[in-house]
Tab-separated table of C-alpha atoms in Angstrom:
chain	number	residue	atom	x	y	z
A	1	UNK	CA	-9.500	-54.884	28.952
A	2	UNK	CA	-10.533	-52.396	26.119
A	3	UNK	CA	-13.764	-54.165	24.491
A	4	UNK	CA	-15.128	-53.251	21.072
A	5	UNK	CA	-18.120	-55.079	20.074
A	6	UNK	CA	-19.940	-55.342	16.621
A	7	UNK	CA	-23.718	-56.327	16.172
A	8	UNK	CA	-23.246	-59.101	14.216
A	9	UNK	CA	-20.454	-61.329	12.979
A	10	UNK	CA	-22.221	-62.448	10.065
A	11	UNK	CA	-24.893	-60.741	7.876
A	12	UNK	CA	-26.512	-61.811	4.686
A	13	UNK	CA	-28.478	-58.937	2.686
A	14	UNK	CA	-29.989	-58.372	-0.603
A	15	UNK	CA	-29.076	-55.857	-3.315
A	16	UNK	CA	-30.865	-52.566	-2.589
A	17	UNK	CA	-31.565	-52.973	1.408
A	18	UNK	CA	-30.645	-50.561	3.902
A	19	UNK	CA	-27.974	-52.294	6.232
A	20	UNK	CA	-26.881	-50.938	9.704
A	21	UNK	CA	-23.939	-52.126	11.160
A	22	UNK	CA	-23.288	-50.919	14.797
A	23	UNK	CA	-20.227	-50.931	17.035
A	24	UNK	CA	-19.874	-50.400	20.546
A	25	UNK	CA	-16.424	-49.491	22.785
A	26	UNK	CA	-16.471	-49.372	26.360
A	27	UNK	CA	-13.353	-47.397	27.201
A	28	UNK	CA	-14.624	-43.891	26.712
A	29	UNK	CA	-12.612	-43.326	23.475
A	30	UNK	CA	-13.208	-40.305	21.548
A	31	UNK	CA	-12.020	-41.539	18.083
A	32	UNK	CA	-13.993	-44.446	16.299
A	33	UNK	CA	-13.426	-46.187	12.752
A	34	UNK	CA	-15.161	-48.272	10.117
A	35	UNK	CA	-12.708	-50.303	8.020
A	36	UNK	CA	-13.322	-52.577	5.286
A	37	UNK	CA	-11.312	-55.485	4.458
A	38	UNK	CA	-10.909	-57.058	1.063
A	39	UNK	CA	-8.723	-59.963	-0.105
A	40	UNK	CA	-5.444	-58.410	-1.838
A	41	UNK	CA	-6.803	-54.816	-1.089
A	42	UNK	CA	-5.891	-54.958	2.831
A	43	UNK	CA	-7.595	-52.528	5.156
A	44	UNK	CA	-9.371	-49.392	3.904
A	45	UNK	CA	-10.387	-46.717	6.015
A	46	UNK	CA	-14.389	-45.695	5.165
A	47	UNK	CA	-15.282	-42.953	7.815
A	48	UNK	CA	-14.146	-42.143	11.159
A	49	UNK	CA	-15.422	-39.734	14.155
A	50	UNK	CA	-13.466	-37.929	16.671
A	51	UNK	CA	-16.623	-36.996	18.890
A	52	UNK	CA	-20.165	-37.419	18.972
A	53	UNK	CA	-22.081	-36.074	15.730
A	54	UNK	CA	-18.814	-34.946	14.175
A	55	UNK	CA	-17.696	-37.543	11.087
A	56	UNK	CA	-14.841	-37.557	8.460
A	57	UNK	CA	-14.741	-38.985	5.356
A	58	UNK	CA	-11.924	-41.464	4.632
A	59	UNK	CA	-10.297	-43.049	1.600
A	60	UNK	CA	-13.565	-44.973	0.188
A	61	UNK	CA	-16.569	-43.250	1.752
A	62	UNK	CA	-18.762	-43.586	-1.533
A	63	UNK	CA	-21.928	-45.648	-0.692
A	64	UNK	CA	-21.688	-45.219	3.018
A	65	UNK	CA	-22.752	-43.152	5.717
A	66	UNK	CA	-22.175	-43.060	9.284
A	67	UNK	CA	-23.991	-41.855	12.715
A	68	UNK	CA	-22.465	-41.055	16.033
A	69	UNK	CA	-25.141	-40.295	18.203
A	70	UNK	CA	-23.407	-41.240	21.448
A	71	UNK	CA	-19.835	-41.439	22.727
A	72	UNK	CA	-19.764	-45.376	22.636
A	73	UNK	CA	-21.538	-46.134	19.871
A	74	UNK	CA	-20.776	-45.683	15.757
A	75	UNK	CA	-23.117	-46.865	13.218
A	76	UNK	CA	-22.071	-47.613	9.397
A	77	UNK	CA	-24.993	-47.496	7.302
A	78	UNK	CA	-25.133	-48.719	3.486
A	79	UNK	CA	-27.663	-46.746	2.055
A	80	UNK	CA	-28.668	-49.589	-0.761
A	81	UNK	CA	-26.628	-52.348	-0.758
A	82	UNK	CA	-24.528	-53.458	-3.829
A	83	UNK	CA	-23.076	-56.562	-4.494
A	84	UNK	CA	-19.317	-54.844	-4.585
A	85	UNK	CA	-20.128	-53.805	-0.629
A	86	UNK	CA	-19.723	-57.705	0.091
A	87	UNK	CA	-16.683	-57.346	2.397
A	88	UNK	CA	-15.310	-57.878	5.891
A	89	UNK	CA	-16.252	-54.457	7.895
A	90	UNK	CA	-13.962	-53.657	11.187
A	91	UNK	CA	-14.850	-51.087	13.687
A	92	UNK	CA	-11.965	-49.528	16.021
A	93	UNK	CA	-11.389	-47.295	18.687
A	94	UNK	CA	-8.364	-45.629	19.984
A	95	UNK	CA	-7.007	-44.522	23.308
A	96	UNK	CA	-5.160	-41.057	23.736
A	97	UNK	CA	-2.125	-42.357	22.496
A	98	UNK	CA	-3.476	-43.400	19.223
A	99	UNK	CA	-3.387	-47.222	19.846
A	100	UNK	CA	-6.082	-48.799	17.831
A	101	UNK	CA	-8.533	-51.551	19.134
A	102	UNK	CA	-10.643	-53.722	16.699
A	103	UNK	CA	-13.833	-55.228	17.194
A	104	UNK	CA	-14.102	-58.834	15.819
A	105	UNK	CA	-15.484	-57.783	12.309
A	106	UNK	CA	-18.587	-58.217	10.694
A	107	UNK	CA	-18.649	-60.679	7.405
A	108	UNK	CA	-21.154	-58.932	5.108
A	109	UNK	CA	-22.762	-60.884	1.859
A	110	UNK	CA	-24.908	-58.708	-0.474
A	111	UNK	CA	-26.946	-61.031	-2.763
B	1	UNK	CA	-0.922	-40.332	0.657
B	2	UNK	CA	1.595	-42.551	2.532
B	3	UNK	CA	2.687	-45.913	1.246
B	4	UNK	CA	2.916	-48.948	3.575
B	5	UNK	CA	5.034	-51.997	2.050
B	6	UNK	CA	5.301	-55.204	4.269
B	7	UNK	CA	7.699	-58.182	3.279
B	8	UNK	CA	7.860	-61.004	2.796
B	9	UNK	CA	3.950	-61.370	1.423
B	10	UNK	CA	4.359	-65.205	2.646
B	11	UNK	CA	6.045	-66.951	5.050
B	12	UNK	CA	5.991	-70.747	6.131
B	13	UNK	CA	8.027	-72.402	9.206
B	14	UNK	CA	8.559	-75.017	10.964
B	15	UNK	CA	7.316	-74.815	14.758
B	16	UNK	CA	10.122	-73.520	16.986
B	17	UNK	CA	12.091	-71.306	14.029
B	18	UNK	CA	12.666	-67.629	14.154
B	19	UNK	CA	11.273	-64.821	11.556
B	20	UNK	CA	11.699	-61.445	11.047
B	21	UNK	CA	8.971	-59.346	9.194
B	22	UNK	CA	9.700	-56.149	7.535
B	23	UNK	CA	7.590	-52.981	7.033
B	24	UNK	CA	8.702	-50.225	4.865
B	25	UNK	CA	6.862	-46.577	5.043
B	26	UNK	CA	7.215	-43.881	2.622
B	27	UNK	CA	7.231	-40.796	4.697
B	28	UNK	CA	7.466	-39.584	8.121
B	29	UNK	CA	5.153	-41.138	10.682
B	30	UNK	CA	4.183	-40.147	14.230
B	31	UNK	CA	2.310	-43.458	15.001
B	32	UNK	CA	3.139	-47.319	13.994
B	33	UNK	CA	1.327	-50.072	14.946
B	34	UNK	CA	1.732	-53.989	14.205
B	35	UNK	CA	-1.288	-56.299	14.457
B	36	UNK	CA	-1.951	-59.868	14.223
B	37	UNK	CA	-5.195	-60.970	12.553
B	38	UNK	CA	-5.967	-64.457	13.533
B	39	UNK	CA	-7.656	-67.083	11.454
B	40	UNK	CA	-11.247	-65.892	12.496
B	41	UNK	CA	-10.469	-62.119	11.417
B	42	UNK	CA	-9.797	-60.822	14.998
B	43	UNK	CA	-7.166	-57.999	14.687
B	44	UNK	CA	-5.396	-57.676	17.893
B	45	UNK	CA	-2.833	-54.783	18.879
B	46	UNK	CA	0.762	-56.103	19.250
B	47	UNK	CA	3.056	-53.153	19.660
B	48	UNK	CA	2.301	-49.262	19.374
B	49	UNK	CA	5.975	-48.511	18.307
B	50	UNK	CA	6.663	-45.087	16.418
B	51	UNK	CA	10.406	-45.219	17.500
B	52	UNK	CA	12.632	-47.571	19.499
B	53	UNK	CA	12.544	-51.373	20.328
B	54	UNK	CA	9.979	-53.048	22.513
B	55	UNK	CA	9.596	-56.794	23.637
B	56	UNK	CA	6.405	-58.812	24.883
B	57	UNK	CA	7.299	-62.298	25.619
B	58	UNK	CA	8.569	-64.093	22.340
B	59	UNK	CA	7.529	-61.068	20.332
B	60	UNK	CA	9.767	-57.857	19.823
B	61	UNK	CA	9.477	-54.809	17.483
B	62	UNK	CA	11.960	-52.133	16.493
B	63	UNK	CA	11.313	-49.051	14.577
B	64	UNK	CA	13.951	-46.902	12.946
B	65	UNK	CA	11.816	-43.897	11.872
B	66	UNK	CA	14.847	-41.872	10.483
B	67	UNK	CA	14.943	-44.758	7.860
B	68	UNK	CA	11.459	-45.363	7.496
B	69	UNK	CA	11.431	-49.154	8.695
B	70	UNK	CA	9.959	-51.179	11.394
B	71	UNK	CA	10.702	-55.029	12.091
B	72	UNK	CA	8.850	-57.418	14.072
B	73	UNK	CA	10.916	-60.142	15.445
B	74	UNK	CA	8.918	-63.720	16.372
B	75	UNK	CA	11.217	-66.376	18.433
B	76	UNK	CA	10.140	-69.782	19.271
B	77	UNK	CA	7.481	-69.929	16.886
B	78	UNK	CA	4.189	-71.721	17.759
B	79	UNK	CA	1.220	-72.789	15.678
B	80	UNK	CA	-0.846	-70.418	17.424
B	81	UNK	CA	1.283	-67.612	15.865
B	82	UNK	CA	-0.166	-68.314	12.593
B	83	UNK	CA	-2.160	-65.557	10.669
B	84	UNK	CA	-1.486	-62.559	8.893
B	85	UNK	CA	0.677	-59.579	10.544
B	86	UNK	CA	-0.449	-56.022	9.566
B	87	UNK	CA	1.922	-53.050	10.340
B	88	UNK	CA	-0.031	-49.485	10.104
B	89	UNK	CA	1.091	-46.325	10.251
B	90	UNK	CA	-0.532	-42.721	10.908
B	91	UNK	CA	1.300	-39.451	9.977
B	92	UNK	CA	-0.160	-37.034	12.353
B	93	UNK	CA	-0.208	-39.255	15.416
B	94	UNK	CA	-2.651	-39.311	18.008
B	95	UNK	CA	-4.768	-41.756	16.520
B	96	UNK	CA	-7.186	-39.204	15.289
B	97	UNK	CA	-7.086	-39.762	11.599
B	98	UNK	CA	-6.723	-43.679	11.427
B	99	UNK	CA	-4.339	-45.882	10.185
B	100	UNK	CA	-3.029	-46.605	6.695
B	101	UNK	CA	-2.441	-50.308	6.430
B	102	UNK	CA	0.150	-52.431	4.461
B	103	UNK	CA	-1.149	-55.616	2.720
B	104	UNK	CA	0.312	-57.852	5.590
B	105	UNK	CA	2.623	-60.923	5.748
B	106	UNK	CA	0.851	-64.348	5.834
B	107	UNK	CA	2.778	-66.375	8.500
B	108	UNK	CA	2.165	-70.313	8.470
B	109	UNK	CA	3.945	-71.826	11.465
B	110	UNK	CA	3.721	-75.817	10.627
B	111	UNK	CA	3.888	-78.415	13.522
């Protein structure tokens, strides 16, 4: 079974803090993604990566950056957390067909 | 970008009932997936179905690509089927560009 893990299920941070969200997949997938999910807005793509050290902006990249130093790990970075970044963050990876597998999500609260 | 519309937005059924969820999309796609998000937030991939029909137990899905819609059927509903069902599409296929999600159908199965 494909396994995608995220470093935290719940996280509370203060405005202005630098926040790291980690995601690891164990199936040697090349493509990895970060989404955020908000009530009424659904899931929106923040950033994605199709290879090590490669990154592409999604629909809402402002305020975020990413890092992919190893194939299995994709990190989302909030350089200076703001209250409007309170959200559910979901990481995913895809197999060769494009079937997407999600991690359990991180609920981030920025105070 | 491509638009994905799901209907109905909310559905409340008794255990044992059957249901049909619909997904319309505004342009041709090479990748379409159905997901179930459980009450704990985990997104589970149900079907990868850019065209044709697939069945998995009590669930089945049909995508008519030429008419730009997909249907998810749930038969003999159980309380564990409750949650939000998402349709998501990708125009290019192969999973490299990320998915565009609909807003979801919130399904509640009452005992």
